[in-house]
mmCIF file of C-alpha atoms in Angstrom:
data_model
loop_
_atom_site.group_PDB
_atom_site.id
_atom_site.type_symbol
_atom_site.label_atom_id
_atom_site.label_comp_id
_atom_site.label_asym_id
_atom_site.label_seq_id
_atom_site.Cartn_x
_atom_site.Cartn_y
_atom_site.Cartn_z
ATOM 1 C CA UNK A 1 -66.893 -107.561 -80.121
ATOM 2 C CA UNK A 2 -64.891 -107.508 -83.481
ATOM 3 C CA UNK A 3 -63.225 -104.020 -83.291
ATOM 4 C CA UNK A 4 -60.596 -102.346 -86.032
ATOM 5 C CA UNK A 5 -61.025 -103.358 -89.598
ATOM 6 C CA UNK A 6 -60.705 -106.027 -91.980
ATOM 7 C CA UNK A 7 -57.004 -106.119 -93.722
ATOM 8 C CA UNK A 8 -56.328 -107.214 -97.611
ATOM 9 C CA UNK A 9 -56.397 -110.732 -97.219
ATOM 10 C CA UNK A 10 -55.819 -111.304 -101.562
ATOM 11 C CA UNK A 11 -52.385 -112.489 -100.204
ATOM 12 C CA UNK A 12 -53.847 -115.361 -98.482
ATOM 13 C CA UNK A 13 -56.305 -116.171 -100.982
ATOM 14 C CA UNK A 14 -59.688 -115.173 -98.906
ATOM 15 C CA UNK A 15 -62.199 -113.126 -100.113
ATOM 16 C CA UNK A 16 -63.618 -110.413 -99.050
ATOM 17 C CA UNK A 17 -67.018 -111.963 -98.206
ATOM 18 C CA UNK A 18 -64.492 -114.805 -96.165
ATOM 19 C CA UNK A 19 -63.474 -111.895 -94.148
ATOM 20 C CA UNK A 20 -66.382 -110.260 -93.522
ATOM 21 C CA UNK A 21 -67.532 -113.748 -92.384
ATOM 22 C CA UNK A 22 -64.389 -113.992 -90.128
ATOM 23 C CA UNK A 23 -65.512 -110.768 -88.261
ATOM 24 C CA UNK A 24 -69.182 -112.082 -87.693
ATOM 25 C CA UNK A 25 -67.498 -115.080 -86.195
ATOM 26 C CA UNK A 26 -65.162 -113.009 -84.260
ATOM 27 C CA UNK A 27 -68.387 -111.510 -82.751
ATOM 28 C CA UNK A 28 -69.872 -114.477 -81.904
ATOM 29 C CA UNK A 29 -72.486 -115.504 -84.348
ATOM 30 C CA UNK A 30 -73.548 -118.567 -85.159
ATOM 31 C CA UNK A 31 -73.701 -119.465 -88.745
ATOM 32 C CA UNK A 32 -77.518 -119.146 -88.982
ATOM 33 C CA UNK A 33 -77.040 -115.691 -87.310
ATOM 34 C CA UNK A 34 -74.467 -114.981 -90.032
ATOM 35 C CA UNK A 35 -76.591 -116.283 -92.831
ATOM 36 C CA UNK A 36 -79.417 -113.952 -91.133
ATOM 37 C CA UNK A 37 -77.256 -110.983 -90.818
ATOM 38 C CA UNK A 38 -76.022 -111.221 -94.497
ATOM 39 C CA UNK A 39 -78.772 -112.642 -96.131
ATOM 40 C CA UNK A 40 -77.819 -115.525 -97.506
ATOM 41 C CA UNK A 41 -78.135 -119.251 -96.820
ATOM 42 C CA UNK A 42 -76.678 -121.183 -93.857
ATOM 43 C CA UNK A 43 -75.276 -123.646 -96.578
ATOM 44 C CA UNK A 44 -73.425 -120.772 -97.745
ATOM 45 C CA UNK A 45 -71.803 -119.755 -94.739
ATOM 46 C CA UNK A 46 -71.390 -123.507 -94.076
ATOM 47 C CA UNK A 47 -68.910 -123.682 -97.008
ATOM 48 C CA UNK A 48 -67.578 -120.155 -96.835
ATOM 49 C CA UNK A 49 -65.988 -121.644 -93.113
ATOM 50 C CA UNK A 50 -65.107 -124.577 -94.870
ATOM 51 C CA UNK A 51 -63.456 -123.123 -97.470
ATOM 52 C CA UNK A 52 -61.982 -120.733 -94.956
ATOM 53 C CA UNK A 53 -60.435 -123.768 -93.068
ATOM 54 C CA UNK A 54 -58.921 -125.662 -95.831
ATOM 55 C CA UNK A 55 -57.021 -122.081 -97.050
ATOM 56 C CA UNK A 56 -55.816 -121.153 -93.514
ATOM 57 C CA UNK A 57 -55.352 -124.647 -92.271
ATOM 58 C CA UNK A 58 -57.247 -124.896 -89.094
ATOM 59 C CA UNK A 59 -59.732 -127.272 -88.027
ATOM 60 C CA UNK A 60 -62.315 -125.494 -85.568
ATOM 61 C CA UNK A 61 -63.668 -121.994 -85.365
ATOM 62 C CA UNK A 62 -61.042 -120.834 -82.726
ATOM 63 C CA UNK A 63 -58.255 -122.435 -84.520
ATOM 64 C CA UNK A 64 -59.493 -120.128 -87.514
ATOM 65 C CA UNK A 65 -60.268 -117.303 -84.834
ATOM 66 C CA UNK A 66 -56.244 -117.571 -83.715
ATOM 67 C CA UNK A 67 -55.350 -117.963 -87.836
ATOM 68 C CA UNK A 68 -57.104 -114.098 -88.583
ATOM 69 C CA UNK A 69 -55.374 -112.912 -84.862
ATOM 70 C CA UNK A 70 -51.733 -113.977 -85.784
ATOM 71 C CA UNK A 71 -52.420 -112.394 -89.172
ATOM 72 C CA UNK A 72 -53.648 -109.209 -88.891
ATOM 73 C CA UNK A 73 -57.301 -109.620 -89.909
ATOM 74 C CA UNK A 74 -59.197 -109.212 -86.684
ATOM 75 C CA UNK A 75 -57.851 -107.395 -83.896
ATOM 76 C CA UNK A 76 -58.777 -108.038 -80.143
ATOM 77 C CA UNK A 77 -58.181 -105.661 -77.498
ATOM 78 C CA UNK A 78 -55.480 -105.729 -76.166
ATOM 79 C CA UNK A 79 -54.940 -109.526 -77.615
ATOM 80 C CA UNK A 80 -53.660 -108.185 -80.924
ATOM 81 C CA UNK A 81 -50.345 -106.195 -81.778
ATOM 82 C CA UNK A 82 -51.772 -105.837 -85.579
ATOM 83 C CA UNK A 83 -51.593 -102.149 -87.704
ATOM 84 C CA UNK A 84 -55.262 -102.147 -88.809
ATOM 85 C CA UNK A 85 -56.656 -98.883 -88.847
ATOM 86 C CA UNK A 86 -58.536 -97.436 -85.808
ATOM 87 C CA UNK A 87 -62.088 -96.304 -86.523
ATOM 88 C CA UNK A 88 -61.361 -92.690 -85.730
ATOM 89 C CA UNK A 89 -59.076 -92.711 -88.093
ATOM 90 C CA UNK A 90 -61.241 -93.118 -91.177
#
């Protein structure tokens, strides 16, 4: 379900794994499905979220969700007026 790609987020002090972890929450995924997908340990994805919401301030998965939206990192259809790339375009 995530669609587009992931913007420079150095600006907001997330990493690049944070991001990629913001997308595989964007689709859905659990964190044991994330830690599954990217080979790493739940407890790692654990505190890459928390980390994630003590940068951007929010408190739950959707608030974080609505954080990336309003800031250009994910983009829904049609839920998101952001300039990330389209896929066709690469």
């Amino acid at each position: 379900m995530f669609t587009g790609e992931i913007a420079n987020s150095s600006h907001m002090g997330l990493s690049a794994r944070e991001m990629e972890i913001i997308g595989l929450v964007a689709d859905g995924l659990t964190n044991q499905e994330i830690a599954e997908r990217l080979t790493i340990s739940k407890r790692t994805v654990d505190n890459h979220v928390s980390n994630m919401f003590t940068k951007t301030g929010s408190k739950n998965r959707v608030a974080l969700l609505n954080w990336a939206m309003d800031h250009g990192k994910i983009c829904r259809d049609g839920f998101n007026c952001c300039s990330l790339p389209d896929e066709t375009d690469t």
